[in-house]
PDB file of C-alpha atoms in Angstrom:
ATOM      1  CA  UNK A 167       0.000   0.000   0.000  1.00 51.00           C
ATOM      2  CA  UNK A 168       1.528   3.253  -0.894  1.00 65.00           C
ATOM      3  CA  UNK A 169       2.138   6.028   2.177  1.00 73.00           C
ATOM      4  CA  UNK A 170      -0.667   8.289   1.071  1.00 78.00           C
ATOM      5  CA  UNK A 171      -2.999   5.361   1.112  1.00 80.00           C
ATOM      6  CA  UNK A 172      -1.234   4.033   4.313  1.00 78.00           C
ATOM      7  CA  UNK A 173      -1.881   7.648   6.147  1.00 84.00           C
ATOM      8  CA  UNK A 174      -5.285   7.801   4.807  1.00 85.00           C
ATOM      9  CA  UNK A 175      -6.338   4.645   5.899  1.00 82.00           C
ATOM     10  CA  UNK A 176      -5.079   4.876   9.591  1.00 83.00           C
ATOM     11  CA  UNK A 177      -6.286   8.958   9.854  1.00 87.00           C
ATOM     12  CA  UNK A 178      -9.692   7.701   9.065  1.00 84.00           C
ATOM     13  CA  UNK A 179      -9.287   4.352  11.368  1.00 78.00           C
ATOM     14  CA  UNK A 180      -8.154   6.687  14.183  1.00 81.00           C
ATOM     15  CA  UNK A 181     -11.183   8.803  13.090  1.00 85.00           C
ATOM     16  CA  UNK A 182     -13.312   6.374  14.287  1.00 75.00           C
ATOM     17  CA  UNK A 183     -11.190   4.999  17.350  1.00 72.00           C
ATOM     18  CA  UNK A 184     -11.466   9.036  18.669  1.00 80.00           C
ATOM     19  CA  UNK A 185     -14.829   9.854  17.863  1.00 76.00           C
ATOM     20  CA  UNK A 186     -15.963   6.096  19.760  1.00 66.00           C
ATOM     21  CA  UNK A 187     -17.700   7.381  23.245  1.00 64.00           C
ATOM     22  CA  UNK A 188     -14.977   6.310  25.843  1.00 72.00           C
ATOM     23  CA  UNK A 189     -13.489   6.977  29.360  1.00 77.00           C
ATOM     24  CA  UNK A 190     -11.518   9.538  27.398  1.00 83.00           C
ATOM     25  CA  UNK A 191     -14.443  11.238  26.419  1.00 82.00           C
ATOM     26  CA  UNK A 192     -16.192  11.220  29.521  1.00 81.00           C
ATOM     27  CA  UNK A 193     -13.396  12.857  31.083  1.00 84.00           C
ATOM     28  CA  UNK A 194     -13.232  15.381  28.818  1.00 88.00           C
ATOM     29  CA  UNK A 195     -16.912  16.528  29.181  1.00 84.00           C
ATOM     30  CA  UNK A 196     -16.724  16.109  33.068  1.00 81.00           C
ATOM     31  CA  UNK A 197     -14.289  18.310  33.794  1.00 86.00           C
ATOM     32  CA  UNK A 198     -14.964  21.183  31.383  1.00 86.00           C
ATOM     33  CA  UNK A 199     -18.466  21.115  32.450  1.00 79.00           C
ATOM     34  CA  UNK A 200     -17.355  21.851  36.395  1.00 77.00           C
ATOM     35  CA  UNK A 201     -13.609  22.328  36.149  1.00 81.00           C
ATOM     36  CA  UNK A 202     -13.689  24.691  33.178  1.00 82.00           C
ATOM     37  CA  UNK A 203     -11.654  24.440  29.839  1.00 87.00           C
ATOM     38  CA  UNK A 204      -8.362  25.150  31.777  1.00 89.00           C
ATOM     39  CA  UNK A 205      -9.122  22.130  33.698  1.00 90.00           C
ATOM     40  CA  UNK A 206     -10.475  19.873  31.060  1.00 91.00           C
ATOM     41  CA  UNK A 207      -7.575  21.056  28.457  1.00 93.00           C
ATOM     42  CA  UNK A 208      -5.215  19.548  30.875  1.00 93.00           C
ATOM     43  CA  UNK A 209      -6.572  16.573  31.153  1.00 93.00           C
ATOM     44  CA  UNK A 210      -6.676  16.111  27.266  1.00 94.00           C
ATOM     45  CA  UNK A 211      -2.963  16.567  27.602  1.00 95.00           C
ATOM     46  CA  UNK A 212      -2.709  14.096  30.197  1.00 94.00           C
ATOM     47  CA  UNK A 213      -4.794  11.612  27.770  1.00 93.00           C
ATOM     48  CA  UNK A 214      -2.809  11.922  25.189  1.00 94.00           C
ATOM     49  CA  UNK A 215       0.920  12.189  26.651  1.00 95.00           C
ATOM     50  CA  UNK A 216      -0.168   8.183  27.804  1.00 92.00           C
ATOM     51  CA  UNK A 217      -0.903   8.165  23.968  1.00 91.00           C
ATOM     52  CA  UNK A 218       2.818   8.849  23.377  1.00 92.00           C
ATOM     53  CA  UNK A 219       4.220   7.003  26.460  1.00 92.00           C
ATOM     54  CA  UNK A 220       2.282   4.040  24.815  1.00 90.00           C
ATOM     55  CA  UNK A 221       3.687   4.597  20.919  1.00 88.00           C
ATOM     56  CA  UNK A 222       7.063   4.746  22.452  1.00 89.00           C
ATOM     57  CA  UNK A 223       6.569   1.490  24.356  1.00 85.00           C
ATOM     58  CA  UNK A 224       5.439  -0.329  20.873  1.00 82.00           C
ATOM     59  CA  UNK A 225       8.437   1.638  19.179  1.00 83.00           C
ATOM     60  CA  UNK A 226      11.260   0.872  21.228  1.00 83.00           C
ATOM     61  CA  UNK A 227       9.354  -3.061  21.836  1.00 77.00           C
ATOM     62  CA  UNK A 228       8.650  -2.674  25.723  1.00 66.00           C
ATOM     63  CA  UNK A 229       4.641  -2.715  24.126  1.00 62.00           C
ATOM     64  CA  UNK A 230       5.465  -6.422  22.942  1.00 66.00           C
ATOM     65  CA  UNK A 231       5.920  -7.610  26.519  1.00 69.00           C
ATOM     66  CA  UNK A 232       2.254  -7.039  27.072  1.00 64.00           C
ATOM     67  CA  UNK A 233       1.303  -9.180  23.824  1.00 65.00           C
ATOM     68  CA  UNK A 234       3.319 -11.984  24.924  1.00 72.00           C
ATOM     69  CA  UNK A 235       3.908 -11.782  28.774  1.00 77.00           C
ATOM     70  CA  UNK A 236       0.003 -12.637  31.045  1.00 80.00           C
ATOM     71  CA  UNK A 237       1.563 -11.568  34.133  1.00 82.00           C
ATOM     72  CA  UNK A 238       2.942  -8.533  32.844  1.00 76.00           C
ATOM     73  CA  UNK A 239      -0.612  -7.223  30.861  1.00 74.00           C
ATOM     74  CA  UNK A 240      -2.539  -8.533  34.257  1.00 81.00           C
ATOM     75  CA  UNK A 241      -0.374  -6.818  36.384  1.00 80.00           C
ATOM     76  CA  UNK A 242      -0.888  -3.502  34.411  1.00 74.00           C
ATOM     77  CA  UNK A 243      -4.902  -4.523  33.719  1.00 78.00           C
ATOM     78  CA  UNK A 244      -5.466  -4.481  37.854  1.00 84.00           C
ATOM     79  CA  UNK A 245      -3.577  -1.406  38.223  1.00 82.00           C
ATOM     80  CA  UNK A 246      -5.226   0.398  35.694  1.00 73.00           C
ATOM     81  CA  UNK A 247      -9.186  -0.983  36.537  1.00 83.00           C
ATOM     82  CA  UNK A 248      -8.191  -0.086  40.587  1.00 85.00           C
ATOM     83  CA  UNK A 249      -7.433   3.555  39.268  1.00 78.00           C
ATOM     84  CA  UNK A 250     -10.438   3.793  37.819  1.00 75.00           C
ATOM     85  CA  UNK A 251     -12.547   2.050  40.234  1.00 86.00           C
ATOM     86  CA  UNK A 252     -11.261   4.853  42.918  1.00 84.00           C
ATOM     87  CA  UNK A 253     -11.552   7.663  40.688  1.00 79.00           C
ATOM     88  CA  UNK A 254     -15.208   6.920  39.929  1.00 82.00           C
ATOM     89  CA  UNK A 255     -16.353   6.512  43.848  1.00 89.00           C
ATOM     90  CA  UNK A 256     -15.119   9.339  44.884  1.00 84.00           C
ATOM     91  CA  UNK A 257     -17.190  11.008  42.412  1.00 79.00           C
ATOM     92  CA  UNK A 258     -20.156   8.844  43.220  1.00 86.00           C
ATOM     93  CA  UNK A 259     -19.788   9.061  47.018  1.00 87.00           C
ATOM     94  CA  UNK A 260     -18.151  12.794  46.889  1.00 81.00           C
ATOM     95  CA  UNK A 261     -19.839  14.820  43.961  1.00 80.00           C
ATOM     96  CA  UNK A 262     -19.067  18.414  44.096  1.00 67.00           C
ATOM     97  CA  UNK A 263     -21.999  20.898  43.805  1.00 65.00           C
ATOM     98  CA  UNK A 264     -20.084  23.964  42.344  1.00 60.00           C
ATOM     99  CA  UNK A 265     -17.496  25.031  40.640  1.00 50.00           C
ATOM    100  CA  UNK A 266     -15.955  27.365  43.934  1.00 49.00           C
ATOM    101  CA  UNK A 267     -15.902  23.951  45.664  1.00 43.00           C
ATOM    102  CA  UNK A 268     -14.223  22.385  42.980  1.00 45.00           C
ATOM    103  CA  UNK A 269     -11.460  25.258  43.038  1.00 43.00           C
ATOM    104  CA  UNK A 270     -11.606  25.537  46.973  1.00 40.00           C
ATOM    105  CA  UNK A 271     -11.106  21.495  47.167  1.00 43.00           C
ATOM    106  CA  UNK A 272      -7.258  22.765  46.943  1.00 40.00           C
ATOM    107  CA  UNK A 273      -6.466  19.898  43.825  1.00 47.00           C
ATOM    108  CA  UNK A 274      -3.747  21.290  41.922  1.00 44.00           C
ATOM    109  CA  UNK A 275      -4.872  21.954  38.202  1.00 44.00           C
ATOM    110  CA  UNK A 276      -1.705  19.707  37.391  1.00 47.00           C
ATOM    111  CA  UNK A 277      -3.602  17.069  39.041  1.00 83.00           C
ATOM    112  CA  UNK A 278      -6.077  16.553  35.968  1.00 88.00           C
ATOM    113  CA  UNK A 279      -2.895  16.151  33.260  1.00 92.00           C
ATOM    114  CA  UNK A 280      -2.075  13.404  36.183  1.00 91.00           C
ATOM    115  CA  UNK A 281      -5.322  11.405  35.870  1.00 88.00           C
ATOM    116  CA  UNK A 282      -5.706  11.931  31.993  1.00 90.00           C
ATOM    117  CA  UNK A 283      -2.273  10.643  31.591  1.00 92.00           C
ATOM    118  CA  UNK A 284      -2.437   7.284  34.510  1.00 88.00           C
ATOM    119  CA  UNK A 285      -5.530   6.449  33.355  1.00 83.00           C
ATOM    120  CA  UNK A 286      -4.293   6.224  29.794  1.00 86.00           C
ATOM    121  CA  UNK A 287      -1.130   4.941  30.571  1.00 86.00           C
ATOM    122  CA  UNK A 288      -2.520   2.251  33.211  1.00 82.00           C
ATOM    123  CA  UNK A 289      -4.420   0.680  30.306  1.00 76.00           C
ATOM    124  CA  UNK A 290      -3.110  -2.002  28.646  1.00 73.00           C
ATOM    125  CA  UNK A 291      -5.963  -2.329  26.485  1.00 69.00           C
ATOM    126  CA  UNK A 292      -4.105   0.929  24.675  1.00 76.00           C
ATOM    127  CA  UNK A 293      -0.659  -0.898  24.439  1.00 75.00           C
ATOM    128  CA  UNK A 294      -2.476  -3.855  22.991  1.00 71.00           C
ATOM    129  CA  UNK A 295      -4.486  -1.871  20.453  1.00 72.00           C
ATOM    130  CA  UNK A 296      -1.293  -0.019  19.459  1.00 78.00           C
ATOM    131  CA  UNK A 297       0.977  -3.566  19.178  1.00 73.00           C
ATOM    132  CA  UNK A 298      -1.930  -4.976  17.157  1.00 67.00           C
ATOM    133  CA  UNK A 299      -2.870  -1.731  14.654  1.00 72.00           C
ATOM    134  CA  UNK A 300       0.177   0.455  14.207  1.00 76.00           C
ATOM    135  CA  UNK A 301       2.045  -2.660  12.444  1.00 72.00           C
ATOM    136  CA  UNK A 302      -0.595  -2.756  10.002  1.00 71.00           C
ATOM    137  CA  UNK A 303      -0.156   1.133   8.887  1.00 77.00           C
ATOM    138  CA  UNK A 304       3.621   0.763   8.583  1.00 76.00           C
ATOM    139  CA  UNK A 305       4.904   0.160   4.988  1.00 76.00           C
ATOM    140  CA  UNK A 306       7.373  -2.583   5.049  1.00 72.00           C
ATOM    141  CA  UNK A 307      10.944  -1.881   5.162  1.00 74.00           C
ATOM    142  CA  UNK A 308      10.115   1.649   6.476  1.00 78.00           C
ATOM    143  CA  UNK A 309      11.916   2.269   9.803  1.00 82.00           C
ATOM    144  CA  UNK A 310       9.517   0.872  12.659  1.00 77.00           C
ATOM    145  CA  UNK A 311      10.366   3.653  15.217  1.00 83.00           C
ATOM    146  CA  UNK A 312       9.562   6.831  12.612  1.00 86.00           C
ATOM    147  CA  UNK A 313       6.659   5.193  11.427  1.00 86.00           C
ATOM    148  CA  UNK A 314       5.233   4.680  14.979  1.00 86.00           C
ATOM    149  CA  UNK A 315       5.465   7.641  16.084  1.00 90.00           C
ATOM    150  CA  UNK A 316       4.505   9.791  13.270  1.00 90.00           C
ATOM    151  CA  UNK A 317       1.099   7.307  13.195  1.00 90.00           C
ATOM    152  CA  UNK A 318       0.635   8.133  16.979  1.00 92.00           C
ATOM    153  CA  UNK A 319       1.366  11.693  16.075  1.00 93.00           C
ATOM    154  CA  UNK A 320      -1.458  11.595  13.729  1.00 93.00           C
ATOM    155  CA  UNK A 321      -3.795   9.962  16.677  1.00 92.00           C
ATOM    156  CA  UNK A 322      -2.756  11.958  18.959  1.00 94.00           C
ATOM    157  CA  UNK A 323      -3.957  14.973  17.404  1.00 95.00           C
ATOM    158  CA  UNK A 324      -7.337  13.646  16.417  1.00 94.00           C
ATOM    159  CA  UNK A 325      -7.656  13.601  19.970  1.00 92.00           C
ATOM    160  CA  UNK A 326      -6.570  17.015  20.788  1.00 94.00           C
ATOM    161  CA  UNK A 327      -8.839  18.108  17.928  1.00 94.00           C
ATOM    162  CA  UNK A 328     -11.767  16.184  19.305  1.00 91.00           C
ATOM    163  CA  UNK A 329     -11.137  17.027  23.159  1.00 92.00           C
ATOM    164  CA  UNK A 330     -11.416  21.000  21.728  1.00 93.00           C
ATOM    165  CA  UNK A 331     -14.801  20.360  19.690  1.00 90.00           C
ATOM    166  CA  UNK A 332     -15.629  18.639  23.535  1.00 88.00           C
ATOM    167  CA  UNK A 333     -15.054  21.346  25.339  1.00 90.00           C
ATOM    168  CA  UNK A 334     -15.958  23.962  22.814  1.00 88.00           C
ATOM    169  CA  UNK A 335     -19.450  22.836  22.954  1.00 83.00           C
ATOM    170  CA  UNK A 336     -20.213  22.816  27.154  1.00 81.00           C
ATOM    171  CA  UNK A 337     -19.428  26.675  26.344  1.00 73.00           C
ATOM    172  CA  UNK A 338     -22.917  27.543  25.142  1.00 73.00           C
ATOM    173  CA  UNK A 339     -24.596  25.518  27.448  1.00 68.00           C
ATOM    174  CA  UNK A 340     -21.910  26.693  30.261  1.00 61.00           C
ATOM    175  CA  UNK A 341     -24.582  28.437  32.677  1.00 63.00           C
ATOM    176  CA  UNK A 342     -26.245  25.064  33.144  1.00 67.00           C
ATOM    177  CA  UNK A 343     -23.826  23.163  33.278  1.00 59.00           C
ATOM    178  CA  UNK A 344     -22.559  24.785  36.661  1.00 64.00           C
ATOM    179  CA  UNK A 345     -25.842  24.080  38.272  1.00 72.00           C
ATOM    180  CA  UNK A 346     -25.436  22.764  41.619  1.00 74.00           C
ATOM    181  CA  UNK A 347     -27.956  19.741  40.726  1.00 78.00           C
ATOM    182  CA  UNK A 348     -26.526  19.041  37.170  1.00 74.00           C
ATOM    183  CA  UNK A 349     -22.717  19.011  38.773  1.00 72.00           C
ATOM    184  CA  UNK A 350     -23.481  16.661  41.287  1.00 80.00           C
ATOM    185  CA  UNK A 351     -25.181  14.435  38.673  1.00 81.00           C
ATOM    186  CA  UNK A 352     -22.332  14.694  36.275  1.00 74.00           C
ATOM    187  CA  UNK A 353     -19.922  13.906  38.778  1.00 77.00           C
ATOM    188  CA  UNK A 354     -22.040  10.678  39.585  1.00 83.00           C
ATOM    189  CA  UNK A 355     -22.831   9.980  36.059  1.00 81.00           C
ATOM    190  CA  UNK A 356     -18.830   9.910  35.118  1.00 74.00           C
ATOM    191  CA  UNK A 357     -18.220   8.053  38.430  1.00 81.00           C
ATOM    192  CA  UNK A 358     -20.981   5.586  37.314  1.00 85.00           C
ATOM    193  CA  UNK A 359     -18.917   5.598  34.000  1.00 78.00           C
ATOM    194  CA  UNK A 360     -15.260   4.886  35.692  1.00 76.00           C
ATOM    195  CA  UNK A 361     -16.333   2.089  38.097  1.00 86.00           C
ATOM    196  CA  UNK A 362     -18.213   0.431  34.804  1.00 85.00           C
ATOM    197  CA  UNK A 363     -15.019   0.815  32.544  1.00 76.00           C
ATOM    198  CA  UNK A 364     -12.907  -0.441  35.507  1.00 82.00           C
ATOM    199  CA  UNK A 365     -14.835  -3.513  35.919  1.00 85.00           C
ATOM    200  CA  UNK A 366     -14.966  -4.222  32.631  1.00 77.00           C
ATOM    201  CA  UNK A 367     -10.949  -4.049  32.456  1.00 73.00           C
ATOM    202  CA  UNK A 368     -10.584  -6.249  35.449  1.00 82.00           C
ATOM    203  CA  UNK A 369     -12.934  -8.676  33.797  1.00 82.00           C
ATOM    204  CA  UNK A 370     -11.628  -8.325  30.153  1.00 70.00           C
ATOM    205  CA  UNK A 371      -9.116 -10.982  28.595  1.00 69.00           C
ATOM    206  CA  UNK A 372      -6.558 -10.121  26.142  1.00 60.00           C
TER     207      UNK A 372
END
């Protein structure tokens, strides 16, 4: 397949892997609906530096291990679904009602690039994905570690793109989203979300 063809194929496969509803996603919308876009922009950032940790790991081979190693892609798997399990009840059991309380809580801003990026990188499911899709993108005889990352590049800002359009649109709709009712709702909604996604990891088999 020529490069064009190659690039086309995965921009519009990675289309369609971005624009699928996710944790990712969730995130997003959470936390620019009661953080703000500040908030939520870091988080995007957090998301998709694990994107690059992860490209790196199938580019320099460490992403292999996972493939071929059980004790090594359930050791990451547990991590990863315990993250999210505690990041989602302390939204259920803890919503915040405003966006002062949010900013009083005294979390660091930083703190949201932190959870975008451990709960990508504490995924295997993304290191698997990325050892079983890149490959089949990369043009043989190309160099393996240029090729990866310029096809995570690509992904990577899809993402960015998409996490934009995300927060973009809670900007209209910004007065009601900072409703006490409909923060504490979102909060348990995306809480709902994590301990779901979290379960489903723990459960899930390579």
């Amino acid at each position: 397949m020529p490069f064009a063809e190659n690039l086309i194929a995965f921009t519009l496969a990675a289309s369609l892997l971005t624009l699928t509803p996710g944790i990712d996603t969730a995130l997003v919308l959470r936390t620019a609906a009661v953080e703000g876009r500040q908030q939520a922009l870091r988080a995007a950032l957090g998301i998709n530096a694990g994107c690059l940790l992860w490209g790196a790991a199938v580019a320099f081979g460490l992403g292999a291990l996972l493939a071929v190693s059980e004790f090594a892609y359930n050791l990451l798997k547990y991590c990863g679904a315990a993250y999210l399990a505690w990041l989602g009840l302390n939204m259920l059991v803890r919503p915040r009602t405003s966006l002062a309380a949010a900013q009083a809580s005294g979390t660091p801003g930083a703190n949201w690039f932190l959870r975008g990026l451990l709960g990508n990188v504490l995924n295997p499911k993304v290191g698997i994905f990325y050892v079983s899709f890149l490959p089949q993108f990369i043009p043989h005889g190309q160099p393996l570690i240029a090729w990866t990352f310029a096809l995570v590049g690509i992904h990577v800002a899809l993402s960015l793109v998409w996490a934009l359009l995300l927060i973009g649109a809670t900007r209209p709709l910004g007065h009601w989203l900072r409703r006490e009712q409909v923060i504490k709702w979102m909060d348990r909604g995306t809480g709902l979300v994590f301990v779901l996604f979290a379960a489903r990891l723990a459960l899930s088999r390579r």
